[in-house]
mmCIF file of C-alpha atoms and ligand atoms in Angstrom:
data_model
loop_
_atom_site.group_PDB
_atom_site.id
_atom_site.type_symbol
_atom_site.label_atom_id
_atom_site.label_comp_id
_atom_site.label_asym_id
_atom_site.label_seq_id
_atom_site.Cartn_x
_atom_site.Cartn_y
_atom_site.Cartn_z
ATOM 1 C CA MET A 1 141.289 154.668 160.300
ATOM 2 C CA ALA A 2 141.104 155.207 156.568
ATOM 3 C CA THR A 3 143.411 157.865 155.241
ATOM 4 C CA GLY A 4 144.367 159.224 151.827
ATOM 5 C CA THR A 5 143.198 161.756 149.336
ATOM 6 C CA HIS A 6 140.094 159.783 148.272
ATOM 7 C CA THR A 7 138.623 159.500 151.765
ATOM 8 C CA GLY A 8 135.433 161.423 152.196
ATOM 9 C CA THR A 9 135.360 162.654 148.594
ATOM 10 C CA GLY A 10 132.506 160.283 147.719
ATOM 11 C CA ARG A 11 134.536 158.939 144.784
ATOM 12 C CA ALA A 12 134.994 155.195 144.294
ATOM 13 C CA ASP A 13 138.297 154.023 145.759
ATOM 14 C CA VAL A 14 140.098 150.722 145.176
ATOM 15 C CA PHE A 15 141.250 150.881 148.817
ATOM 16 C CA ARG A 16 137.610 150.888 150.074
ATOM 17 C CA LYS A 17 137.459 147.090 150.349
ATOM 18 C CA CYS A 18 140.617 147.140 152.528
ATOM 19 C CA TYR A 19 139.237 149.823 154.871
ATOM 20 C CA ASP A 20 135.981 147.846 155.154
ATOM 21 C CA PHE A 21 137.695 144.486 155.775
ATOM 22 C CA LYS A 22 137.169 143.720 159.471
ATOM 23 C CA ARG A 23 137.333 139.924 159.687
ATOM 24 C CA ALA A 24 141.071 139.665 160.461
ATOM 25 C CA ASP A 25 140.795 142.378 163.158
ATOM 26 C CA GLU A 26 137.876 140.548 164.795
ATOM 27 C CA VAL A 27 139.794 137.268 164.926
ATOM 28 C CA LYS A 28 142.875 139.116 166.237
ATOM 29 C CA ALA A 29 140.756 140.790 168.935
ATOM 30 C CA ALA A 30 139.598 137.306 169.993
ATOM 31 C CA GLY A 31 143.298 136.348 170.295
ATOM 32 C CA LEU A 32 142.863 133.604 167.693
ATOM 33 C CA TYR A 33 144.532 134.945 164.526
ATOM 34 C CA PRO A 34 146.479 131.937 163.233
ATOM 35 C CA TYR A 35 148.320 133.252 160.170
ATOM 36 C CA PHE A 36 151.805 134.630 159.548
ATOM 37 C CA ILE A 37 153.102 133.306 162.877
ATOM 38 C CA PRO A 38 156.811 134.218 163.000
ATOM 39 C CA ILE A 39 159.149 131.274 163.577
ATOM 40 C CA GLU A 40 162.354 132.494 165.234
ATOM 41 C CA GLY A 41 164.445 129.394 164.704
ATOM 42 C CA SER A 42 164.137 125.847 163.404
ATOM 43 C CA GLU A 43 165.843 122.499 163.777
ATOM 44 C CA GLY A 44 163.296 120.903 161.431
ATOM 45 C CA THR A 45 161.083 118.901 163.791
ATOM 46 C CA ILE A 46 161.324 121.531 166.560
ATOM 47 C CA VAL A 47 160.749 125.249 165.936
ATOM 48 C CA THR A 48 160.968 128.257 168.248
ATOM 49 C CA ILE A 49 157.977 130.582 168.595
ATOM 50 C CA ASP A 50 157.891 133.378 171.192
ATOM 51 C CA GLY A 51 161.064 131.900 172.674
ATOM 52 C CA GLU A 52 159.392 128.502 173.261
ATOM 53 C CA PRO A 53 160.131 125.169 171.513
ATOM 54 C CA LYS A 54 157.181 123.678 169.598
ATOM 55 C CA ILE A 55 156.856 120.304 167.871
ATOM 56 C CA MET A 56 156.535 121.056 164.147
ATOM 57 C CA LEU A 57 153.547 119.141 162.753
ATOM 58 C CA GLY A 58 152.680 121.742 160.161
ATOM 59 C CA SER A 59 155.365 121.681 157.480
ATOM 60 C CA ASN A 60 155.738 119.938 154.124
ATOM 61 C CA ASN A 61 159.335 118.999 154.854
ATOM 62 C CA TYR A 62 158.422 115.348 154.302
ATOM 63 C CA LEU A 63 161.918 113.915 154.026
ATOM 64 C CA GLY A 64 163.242 116.222 156.761
ATOM 65 C CA LEU A 65 166.025 117.470 154.480
ATOM 66 C CA THR A 66 165.885 121.233 155.181
ATOM 67 C CA HIS A 67 168.560 120.872 157.867
ATOM 68 C CA ASP A 68 170.614 118.041 156.398
ATOM 69 C CA PRO A 69 174.278 119.141 156.658
ATOM 70 C CA ARG A 70 175.098 117.683 153.193
ATOM 71 C CA VAL A 71 172.310 119.729 151.610
ATOM 72 C CA ILE A 72 173.361 122.925 153.389
ATOM 73 C CA ALA A 73 177.046 122.429 152.477
ATOM 74 C CA HIS A 74 176.213 121.898 148.781
ATOM 75 C CA ALA A 75 173.912 124.943 148.713
ATOM 76 C CA GLU A 76 176.667 127.041 150.319
ATOM 77 C CA SER A 77 179.323 125.943 147.855
ATOM 78 C CA ILE A 78 177.043 126.615 144.855
ATOM 79 C CA ALA A 79 176.130 130.068 146.235
ATOM 80 C CA LYS A 80 179.860 130.840 146.436
ATOM 81 C CA ARG A 81 180.414 129.719 142.843
ATOM 82 C CA TYR A 82 177.351 131.299 141.136
ATOM 83 C CA GLY A 83 176.315 134.065 143.567
ATOM 84 C CA THR A 84 173.052 134.471 145.451
ATOM 85 C CA GLY A 85 170.660 135.023 142.538
ATOM 86 C CA CYS A 86 170.262 134.796 138.766
ATOM 87 C CA THR A 87 168.849 138.347 138.465
ATOM 88 C CA GLY A 88 167.051 137.566 135.253
ATOM 89 C CA SER A 89 164.753 135.266 133.302
ATOM 90 C CA ARG A 90 165.805 131.794 132.144
ATOM 91 C CA LEU A 91 165.093 132.997 128.588
ATOM 92 C CA LEU A 92 167.722 135.731 128.608
ATOM 93 C CA ASN A 93 170.481 135.813 131.232
ATOM 94 C CA GLY A 94 169.208 133.441 133.936
ATOM 95 C CA THR A 95 169.947 129.914 132.663
ATOM 96 C CA LEU A 96 172.796 128.179 134.484
ATOM 97 C CA ASP A 97 174.381 124.848 133.607
ATOM 98 C CA ILE A 98 173.061 123.544 136.937
ATOM 99 C CA HIS A 99 169.463 124.313 135.873
ATOM 100 C CA LEU A 100 169.995 122.046 132.852
ATOM 101 C CA ALA A 101 171.671 119.329 134.932
ATOM 102 C CA LEU A 102 168.801 119.414 137.418
ATOM 103 C CA GLU A 103 166.266 119.142 134.580
ATOM 104 C CA ARG A 104 168.010 115.998 133.319
ATOM 105 C CA ASP A 105 168.049 114.504 136.838
ATOM 106 C CA LEU A 106 164.345 115.252 137.360
ATOM 107 C CA ALA A 107 163.276 113.845 133.978
ATOM 108 C CA ASP A 108 165.250 110.721 134.871
ATOM 109 C CA LEU A 109 163.697 110.540 138.358
ATOM 110 C CA VAL A 110 160.092 110.696 137.139
ATOM 111 C CA GLY A 111 160.637 108.688 133.941
ATOM 112 C CA LYS A 112 159.858 111.347 131.333
ATOM 113 C CA GLU A 113 161.741 112.536 128.242
ATOM 114 C CA ALA A 114 162.417 116.076 129.483
ATOM 115 C CA ALA A 115 161.766 118.473 132.351
ATOM 116 C CA LEU A 116 161.690 122.222 132.889
ATOM 117 C CA VAL A 117 162.277 124.015 136.199
ATOM 118 C CA PHE A 118 160.400 127.177 137.199
ATOM 119 C CA SER A 119 160.941 129.458 140.221
ATOM 120 C CA THR A 120 157.873 128.147 142.069
ATOM 121 C CA GLY A 121 155.486 125.243 141.732
ATOM 122 C CA PHE A 122 152.650 127.755 141.511
ATOM 123 C CA GLN A 123 154.242 129.173 138.359
ATOM 124 C CA VAL A 124 154.566 125.678 136.865
ATOM 125 C CA ASN A 125 150.823 125.030 137.029
ATOM 126 C CA GLN A 126 149.886 128.563 136.082
ATOM 127 C CA GLY A 127 152.277 128.677 133.122
ATOM 128 C CA THR A 128 151.904 125.138 131.819
ATOM 129 C CA ILE A 129 148.104 124.924 131.897
ATOM 130 C CA SER A 130 147.522 128.412 130.479
ATOM 131 C CA THR A 131 150.002 127.671 127.679
ATOM 132 C CA LEU A 132 148.581 124.286 126.677
ATOM 133 C CA ILE A 133 144.860 125.078 126.824
ATOM 134 C CA GLY A 134 144.099 126.998 123.654
ATOM 135 C CA ARG A 135 140.816 128.613 122.652
ATOM 136 C CA ASP A 136 139.078 125.377 121.536
ATOM 137 C CA ASP A 137 140.505 123.145 124.266
ATOM 138 C CA THR A 138 138.922 122.007 127.530
ATOM 139 C CA VAL A 139 140.653 121.521 130.866
ATOM 140 C CA ILE A 140 138.885 119.275 133.366
ATOM 141 C CA ILE A 141 139.816 119.587 137.037
ATOM 142 C CA ASP A 142 138.933 118.047 140.401
ATOM 143 C CA LYS A 143 136.996 120.516 142.597
ATOM 144 C CA LEU A 144 139.702 120.252 145.269
ATOM 145 C CA ASP A 145 142.697 120.750 142.942
ATOM 146 C CA HIS A 146 145.309 123.230 144.154
ATOM 147 C CA ALA A 147 144.755 126.979 143.664
ATOM 148 C CA SER A 148 147.657 127.178 141.191
ATOM 149 C CA ILE A 149 145.815 124.744 138.889
ATOM 150 C CA VAL A 150 142.635 126.806 139.205
ATOM 151 C CA ASP A 151 144.566 129.994 138.387
ATOM 152 C CA GLY A 152 146.242 128.314 135.398
ATOM 153 C CA CYS A 153 142.768 127.443 134.113
ATOM 154 C CA GLN A 154 141.531 130.994 134.640
ATOM 155 C CA LEU A 155 144.381 132.330 132.535
ATOM 156 C CA ALA A 156 143.804 129.758 129.789
ATOM 157 C CA ALA A 157 141.851 130.713 126.668
ATOM 158 C CA GLY A 158 139.797 127.494 126.634
ATOM 159 C CA GLN A 159 136.944 126.178 128.769
ATOM 160 C CA THR A 160 137.317 124.815 132.329
ATOM 161 C CA LEU A 161 135.016 122.092 133.654
ATOM 162 C CA ARG A 162 135.083 120.664 137.192
ATOM 163 C CA PHE A 163 134.130 117.304 138.650
ATOM 164 C CA ARG A 164 133.319 116.327 142.240
ATOM 165 C CA HIS A 165 136.326 115.461 144.363
ATOM 166 C CA ASN A 166 137.795 112.095 143.309
ATOM 167 C CA ASP A 167 134.363 111.063 141.977
ATOM 168 C CA MET A 168 135.013 109.072 138.819
ATOM 169 C CA ALA A 169 131.353 108.814 137.784
ATOM 170 C CA ASP A 170 131.241 112.615 137.846
ATOM 171 C CA LEU A 171 134.485 112.822 135.852
ATOM 172 C CA GLU A 172 132.879 110.615 133.198
ATOM 173 C CA ARG A 173 129.793 112.853 133.162
ATOM 174 C CA VAL A 174 132.027 115.885 132.533
ATOM 175 C CA LEU A 175 134.078 114.103 129.861
ATOM 176 C CA LYS A 176 130.860 113.205 128.023
ATOM 177 C CA LYS A 177 129.769 116.832 128.225
ATOM 178 C CA ALA A 178 133.095 117.939 126.732
ATOM 179 C CA GLU A 179 132.805 115.486 123.815
ATOM 180 C CA SER A 180 131.072 118.022 121.598
ATOM 181 C CA ASN A 181 133.967 120.507 122.018
ATOM 182 C CA SER A 182 136.194 120.575 118.948
ATOM 183 C CA GLY A 183 139.554 120.965 120.702
ATOM 184 C CA GLY A 184 141.717 118.733 122.881
ATOM 185 C CA LYS A 185 141.044 117.776 126.503
ATOM 186 C CA LEU A 186 143.337 117.744 129.524
ATOM 187 C CA ILE A 187 142.405 116.263 132.925
ATOM 188 C CA VAL A 188 144.417 117.732 135.820
ATOM 189 C CA VAL A 189 144.441 116.170 139.309
ATOM 190 C CA ASP A 190 146.574 116.386 142.425
ATOM 191 C CA GLY A 191 148.352 113.070 143.123
ATOM 192 C CA VAL A 192 147.869 113.603 146.864
ATOM 193 C CA PHE A 193 145.342 116.315 147.778
ATOM 194 C CA SER A 194 147.100 118.828 149.999
ATOM 195 C CA MET A 195 144.359 119.504 152.557
ATOM 196 C CA GLU A 196 142.727 116.051 152.568
ATOM 197 C CA GLY A 197 145.804 113.826 152.357
ATOM 198 C CA ASP A 198 143.877 111.417 150.118
ATOM 199 C CA VAL A 199 145.213 109.963 146.878
ATOM 200 C CA ALA A 200 143.740 110.531 143.389
ATOM 201 C CA ASP A 201 142.121 107.497 141.763
ATOM 202 C CA LEU A 202 144.671 107.584 138.954
ATOM 203 C CA PRO A 203 143.914 104.139 137.469
ATOM 204 C CA GLU A 204 140.341 105.255 136.819
ATOM 205 C CA VAL A 205 141.395 108.744 135.663
ATOM 206 C CA VAL A 206 143.721 107.131 133.109
ATOM 207 C CA ARG A 207 141.069 104.624 131.957
ATOM 208 C CA LEU A 208 138.528 107.396 131.398
ATOM 209 C CA ALA A 209 141.125 109.610 129.712
ATOM 210 C CA LYS A 210 141.818 106.843 127.183
ATOM 211 C CA LYS A 211 138.123 106.247 126.604
ATOM 212 C CA TYR A 212 137.432 109.946 125.915
ATOM 213 C CA ARG A 213 140.805 110.728 124.278
ATOM 214 C CA ALA A 214 141.953 113.207 126.914
ATOM 215 C CA ARG A 215 145.484 113.844 128.173
ATOM 216 C CA VAL A 216 146.312 113.594 131.892
ATOM 217 C CA MET A 217 148.401 115.889 134.073
ATOM 218 C CA VAL A 218 149.215 114.984 137.694
ATOM 219 C CA ASP A 219 150.369 117.506 140.311
ATOM 220 C CA GLU A 220 152.875 115.508 142.370
ATOM 221 C CA ALA A 221 153.578 118.352 144.856
ATOM 222 C CA HIS A 222 152.800 116.155 147.881
ATOM 223 C CA SER A 223 153.688 112.815 146.297
ATOM 224 C CA VAL A 224 157.110 113.245 144.669
ATOM 225 C CA GLY A 225 159.726 112.092 147.177
ATOM 226 C CA VAL A 226 156.930 110.370 149.097
ATOM 227 C CA MET A 227 155.144 107.755 146.926
ATOM 228 C CA GLY A 228 156.244 105.125 144.442
ATOM 229 C CA PRO A 229 159.030 102.506 144.531
ATOM 230 C CA THR A 230 161.696 105.150 143.783
ATOM 231 C CA GLY A 231 159.870 108.167 145.240
ATOM 232 C CA ALA A 232 158.836 109.454 141.796
ATOM 233 C CA GLY A 233 155.256 110.071 142.934
ATOM 234 C CA ALA A 234 151.671 108.873 142.654
ATOM 235 C CA ALA A 235 151.913 107.969 138.944
ATOM 236 C CA GLU A 236 154.849 105.670 139.723
ATOM 237 C CA HIS A 237 153.004 104.264 142.754
ATOM 238 C CA PHE A 238 150.193 103.080 140.458
ATOM 239 C CA GLY A 239 152.588 101.908 137.700
ATOM 240 C CA LEU A 240 151.120 104.582 135.396
ATOM 241 C CA THR A 241 154.152 106.720 134.547
ATOM 242 C CA ASP A 242 153.738 106.131 130.800
ATOM 243 C CA ASP A 243 149.965 106.695 130.896
ATOM 244 C CA VAL A 244 150.190 110.069 132.628
ATOM 245 C CA ASP A 245 151.197 112.610 129.980
ATOM 246 C CA ILE A 246 152.442 115.429 132.203
ATOM 247 C CA LEU A 247 153.850 115.377 135.737
ATOM 248 C CA MET A 248 154.606 118.427 137.822
ATOM 249 C CA GLY A 249 156.196 118.762 141.226
ATOM 250 C CA THR A 250 157.387 121.440 143.609
ATOM 251 C CA PHE A 251 160.649 121.868 145.470
ATOM 252 C CA SER A 252 158.910 123.481 148.461
ATOM 253 C CA LYS A 253 158.124 120.172 150.141
ATOM 254 C CA SER A 254 160.235 116.973 149.947
ATOM 255 C CA PHE A 255 163.006 118.854 148.150
ATOM 256 C CA ALA A 256 163.477 121.313 151.007
ATOM 257 C CA SER A 257 163.712 124.450 148.878
ATOM 258 C CA MET A 258 161.701 126.601 146.456
ATOM 259 C CA GLY A 259 160.828 126.129 142.807
ATOM 260 C CA GLY A 260 159.044 123.533 140.736
ATOM 261 C CA PHE A 261 159.227 121.424 137.580
ATOM 262 C CA VAL A 262 157.120 120.015 134.788
ATOM 263 C CA ALA A 263 158.109 116.788 133.032
ATOM 264 C CA THR A 264 156.701 115.405 129.772
ATOM 265 C CA GLU A 265 157.624 114.898 126.079
ATOM 266 C CA ALA A 266 160.620 116.937 124.908
ATOM 267 C CA LYS A 267 158.576 118.647 122.149
ATOM 268 C CA VAL A 268 156.044 119.860 124.719
ATOM 269 C CA ILE A 269 158.781 121.138 127.035
ATOM 270 C CA GLU A 270 160.341 123.063 124.127
ATOM 271 C CA TYR A 271 156.967 124.725 123.450
ATOM 272 C CA VAL A 272 156.152 125.539 127.096
ATOM 273 C CA LYS A 273 159.659 126.937 127.604
ATOM 274 C CA VAL A 274 159.115 129.738 125.105
ATOM 275 C CA HIS A 275 155.403 130.367 125.702
ATOM 276 C CA ALA A 276 154.734 130.117 129.461
ATOM 277 C CA ARG A 277 154.595 133.674 130.745
ATOM 278 C CA SER A 278 155.381 132.659 134.327
ATOM 279 C CA MET A 279 158.663 131.224 133.004
ATOM 280 C CA ILE A 280 159.613 133.954 130.551
ATOM 281 C CA PHE A 281 158.705 137.008 132.613
ATOM 282 C CA SER A 282 160.055 135.899 135.988
ATOM 283 C CA ALA A 283 163.603 135.487 137.307
ATOM 284 C CA ALA A 284 165.233 132.059 137.260
ATOM 285 C CA MET A 285 165.421 129.749 140.265
ATOM 286 C CA ALA A 286 168.294 130.862 142.533
ATOM 287 C CA PRO A 287 171.546 128.836 142.417
ATOM 288 C CA TYR A 288 171.444 127.738 146.083
ATOM 289 C CA ALA A 289 167.865 126.492 145.559
ATOM 290 C CA VAL A 290 168.988 124.479 142.518
ATOM 291 C CA ALA A 291 171.846 123.018 144.563
ATOM 292 C CA THR A 292 169.508 122.100 147.417
ATOM 293 C CA VAL A 293 167.209 120.197 145.075
ATOM 294 C CA GLN A 294 170.142 118.445 143.347
ATOM 295 C CA LYS A 295 171.395 117.142 146.688
ATOM 296 C CA CYS A 296 167.892 116.143 147.815
ATOM 297 C CA VAL A 297 167.378 114.152 144.583
ATOM 298 C CA ASP A 298 170.695 112.342 145.245
ATOM 299 C CA ILE A 299 169.640 111.557 148.812
ATOM 300 C CA LEU A 300 166.193 110.404 147.684
ATOM 301 C CA LYS A 301 167.859 107.929 145.302
ATOM 302 C CA THR A 302 170.410 106.598 147.760
ATOM 303 C CA GLU A 303 168.466 106.571 151.029
ATOM 304 C CA PRO A 304 165.124 104.788 150.472
ATOM 305 C CA GLU A 305 164.980 104.215 154.244
ATOM 306 C CA ARG A 306 163.962 107.884 154.597
ATOM 307 C CA ARG A 307 160.730 107.224 152.755
ATOM 308 C CA GLU A 308 160.174 104.090 154.828
ATOM 309 C CA ARG A 309 160.562 106.144 158.020
ATOM 310 C CA LEU A 310 158.225 108.803 156.643
ATOM 311 C CA TRP A 311 155.487 106.208 156.013
ATOM 312 C CA ARG A 312 156.025 104.575 159.424
ATOM 313 C CA ASN A 313 155.610 107.999 161.019
ATOM 314 C CA ALA A 314 152.542 108.750 158.882
ATOM 315 C CA GLU A 315 150.881 105.501 159.999
ATOM 316 C CA TYR A 316 151.849 106.126 163.628
ATOM 317 C CA LEU A 317 150.373 109.637 163.637
ATOM 318 C CA LYS A 318 147.238 108.679 161.706
ATOM 319 C CA GLU A 319 146.479 105.672 163.915
ATOM 320 C CA GLY A 320 147.219 107.698 167.039
ATOM 321 C CA ILE A 321 144.910 110.566 166.028
ATOM 322 C CA GLN A 322 142.141 108.183 164.904
ATOM 323 C CA SER A 323 142.352 106.086 168.072
ATOM 324 C CA LEU A 324 141.862 109.260 170.115
ATOM 325 C CA GLY A 325 138.513 109.561 168.344
ATOM 326 C CA PHE A 326 139.241 112.401 165.876
ATOM 327 C CA ASP A 327 137.890 112.401 162.306
ATOM 328 C CA THR A 328 140.779 112.304 159.788
ATOM 329 C CA GLY A 329 138.672 111.892 156.628
ATOM 330 C CA ALA A 330 140.016 109.594 153.908
ATOM 331 C CA CYS A 331 143.721 110.433 154.278
ATOM 332 C CA ASP A 332 146.331 107.962 153.079
ATOM 333 C CA SER A 333 149.574 109.922 153.082
ATOM 334 C CA PRO A 334 151.882 111.883 155.437
ATOM 335 C CA VAL A 335 149.145 114.568 155.502
ATOM 336 C CA VAL A 336 146.744 113.813 158.370
ATOM 337 C CA PRO A 337 143.837 116.265 158.736
ATOM 338 C CA VAL A 338 141.868 116.567 161.972
ATOM 339 C CA ILE A 339 138.405 117.731 160.933
ATOM 340 C CA VAL A 340 136.703 120.130 163.371
ATOM 341 C CA GLY A 341 133.906 121.766 161.339
ATOM 342 C CA GLU A 342 133.255 125.444 162.153
ATOM 343 C CA VAL A 343 135.902 128.142 161.705
ATOM 344 C CA MET A 344 136.169 129.686 165.190
ATOM 345 C CA PRO A 345 136.291 126.357 167.101
ATOM 346 C CA THR A 346 139.057 125.305 164.681
ATOM 347 C CA PHE A 347 141.057 128.476 165.432
ATOM 348 C CA ALA A 348 140.492 128.005 169.192
ATOM 349 C CA PHE A 349 141.693 124.384 169.017
ATOM 350 C CA TRP A 350 144.728 125.409 166.934
ATOM 351 C CA LYS A 351 145.634 128.124 169.461
ATOM 352 C CA ASP A 352 145.513 125.789 172.468
ATOM 353 C CA LEU A 353 147.519 123.143 170.597
ATOM 354 C CA LEU A 354 150.183 125.780 169.951
ATOM 355 C CA ILE A 355 150.216 126.966 173.570
ATOM 356 C CA ALA A 356 150.539 123.339 174.689
ATOM 357 C CA GLY A 357 153.515 122.810 172.344
ATOM 358 C CA VAL A 358 152.439 121.663 168.845
ATOM 359 C CA PHE A 359 152.578 123.796 165.700
ATOM 360 C CA THR A 360 149.831 122.840 163.209
ATOM 361 C CA ASN A 361 147.989 124.518 160.326
ATOM 362 C CA PRO A 362 144.356 125.606 160.678
ATOM 363 C CA VAL A 363 142.657 125.367 157.279
ATOM 364 C CA VAL A 364 139.297 126.941 156.483
ATOM 365 C CA ALA A 365 137.209 127.729 153.368
ATOM 366 C CA PRO A 366 137.924 128.352 150.530
ATOM 367 C CA ALA A 367 140.939 125.994 150.904
ATOM 368 C CA VAL A 368 138.488 123.312 152.112
ATOM 369 C CA PRO A 369 134.692 123.035 151.736
ATOM 370 C CA PRO A 370 132.674 125.261 154.137
ATOM 371 C CA ASN A 371 131.980 123.650 157.555
ATOM 372 C CA SER A 372 134.883 121.303 156.993
ATOM 373 C CA SER A 373 137.505 123.470 158.730
ATOM 374 C CA ARG A 374 140.365 121.425 160.026
ATOM 375 C CA ILE A 375 143.747 121.223 161.636
ATOM 376 C CA ARG A 376 146.172 119.986 158.999
ATOM 377 C CA THR A 377 149.062 117.956 160.381
ATOM 378 C CA SER A 378 151.903 116.377 158.441
ATOM 379 C CA VAL A 379 154.876 114.259 159.438
ATOM 380 C CA MET A 380 158.526 114.171 158.466
ATOM 381 C CA ALA A 381 160.896 111.231 158.131
ATOM 382 C CA THR A 382 162.941 112.842 160.901
ATOM 383 C CA HIS A 383 160.228 112.941 163.599
ATOM 384 C CA THR A 384 161.084 110.466 166.352
ATOM 385 C CA GLU A 385 158.346 108.236 167.743
ATOM 386 C CA ASP A 386 158.915 109.912 171.096
ATOM 387 C CA LEU A 387 158.200 113.355 169.605
ATOM 388 C CA LEU A 388 155.074 112.103 167.842
ATOM 389 C CA SER A 389 153.757 110.480 171.018
ATOM 390 C CA GLN A 390 154.323 113.766 172.894
ATOM 391 C CA ALA A 391 152.275 115.492 170.167
ATOM 392 C CA LEU A 392 149.516 112.861 170.481
ATOM 393 C CA GLU A 393 149.345 113.415 174.256
ATOM 394 C CA ILE A 394 148.843 117.136 173.576
ATOM 395 C CA PHE A 395 146.094 116.372 171.023
ATOM 396 C CA LYS A 396 144.400 114.179 173.629
ATOM 397 C CA LYS A 397 144.534 116.795 176.398
ATOM 398 C CA VAL A 398 143.489 119.760 174.221
ATOM 399 C CA GLY A 399 140.922 117.721 172.255
ATOM 400 C CA LYS A 400 139.173 116.801 175.515
ATOM 401 C CA GLN A 401 139.268 120.418 176.744
ATOM 402 C CA HIS A 402 137.525 121.457 173.524
ATOM 403 C CA GLY A 403 134.961 118.655 173.661
ATOM 404 C CA LEU A 404 136.193 117.270 170.328
ATOM 405 C CA ILE A 405 136.865 113.771 171.677
HETATM 406 C C1 PLP B 501 149.219 120.579 145.256
HETATM 407 C C2 PLP B 501 150.105 121.777 145.141
HETATM 408 N N1 PLP B 501 150.453 122.209 143.899
HETATM 409 C C3 PLP B 501 151.241 123.282 143.740
HETATM 410 C C4 PLP B 501 151.744 123.975 144.811
HETATM 411 C C5 PLP B 501 152.590 125.200 144.579
HETATM 412 O O1 PLP B 501 153.910 124.942 144.918
HETATM 413 P P1 PLP B 501 154.949 126.069 145.356
HETATM 414 O O2 PLP B 501 154.908 126.142 146.833
HETATM 415 O O3 PLP B 501 156.243 125.523 144.849
HETATM 416 O O4 PLP B 501 154.569 127.331 144.692
HETATM 417 C C6 PLP B 501 151.455 123.542 146.103
HETATM 418 C C7 PLP B 501 152.023 124.230 147.280
HETATM 419 O O5 PLP B 501 151.410 124.838 148.078
HETATM 420 C C8 PLP B 501 150.596 122.423 146.274
HETATM 421 O O6 PLP B 501 150.253 122.005 147.494
#
C-alpha cells in the first residue's frame, strides 16, 4: 500500500513508479522469483541455500580461488597490516603501496605499459570510456556489450554507434558511417560475452580498426585468467596483445574478489587517473581485496594446470548439456547458456533445477535479446567430474519434466 505525504494529493511523485511496479510481486506470488537468493554458506563448488547443499553452477569463480587457503591467509595478513578499508579516494588518502605493486603485476600479466586499478570493473568501463570519448569522438560498441560499457558511453560527450552482435560486416558498415566524424574512434567489445559465452572475433575487429583508423578496447572480464597461453585473456589468445590498445578486466571473477583494472599506454593511464570520475570520487579498493588479487595473479602464473582443468570442465559440461538436446548457442568458454526462450518457462525451469540441487542463473531481457531467456551456467576449475555429472543428471530429469528435451 502506498504511503507518504504525496499520496492522494494528485501531485506528481517520483515514488509513483515504485508503487505501480507489480511485476516482481506477480512472479513472487507464482513462487518463481529468482533474484537475490540468500546463500548461507559456501565451499566454492557447493553452496548452502535454505539449509540444503546445492551444486554451484552459477558463479564466475572460474579458477575456483575464492576458498584457496593461500589466498585467504594473504588477505587476512594484509587486512591486519593495512586495516579493513582505505576510507578515501585513490587521489587523496586511499593509495597504498600494494595498489601500485598490483598495477605493475597486472600490466606485466597482460603485456601493457601500465595499469590502473578501480574499486569495481563497472567503474573501470564507466570511467575510462567516458573520459576518453570527447565531444567530437565516436565510440562503437557491440549490441551485446556489458552494461558498464553502455553506461560509460552514455556518460561520454561523444557519439555512440552500435553494431550487430559479433557481425563484422555490420561493424564495417558502422565504421564507414563514422568516417565523416572529425574526432577519433574507439571500438569496444567484450572478449568473451558474459551471457552468450561466445568469443569476440578480435582478428577481424583489429583488421577493421586499422583500416578505419580506430582504436580498440577489449573487456576481458570473462577471459582474463581463462584464455591465452598465460591466462592474459582473449587478446593474448589471438596473439593480438599489441594490436589491442586498451584492455580491461575485473577482479570479481577469476581473481576471486572485487575491483577492476585498465591497462594501456602509460600516458593514457596518467590521463585517466586524474580525469575518470568513477576513480576520483569513489573510495579505493580495500586492502584485503588487493591482497586477494595479488595472490590469485601469483597462482595464475605458477599453476597453469588450473586453466587446463577449467577448460576440461567447460568442454565436459558443454558436451553433456548439448548431448542432452539443449540449445547452448555459440558458446566457446566456461560460460554455457541453456536457451529456453520465454521468461516464465525459464524461471520455472530454474526453480526446479534449484529444488533438485543445482544453483544456476536465469537471464532474461534486457540482459539478453527478448525471447532468448536462458539459464546461464558456468564452471570452475575446482568442479570434479563427479559433481558435474550429478548436475547433468539433474538437467536431464528436470529438462524432461519441462518438455525442453
Ligand atoms: C563483461 C563484463 N564487464 C564488466 C563487468 C563489471 O565488473 P564488476 O563486477 O567488477 O563490476 C562485468 C561483471 O558483471 C562483466 O561481465
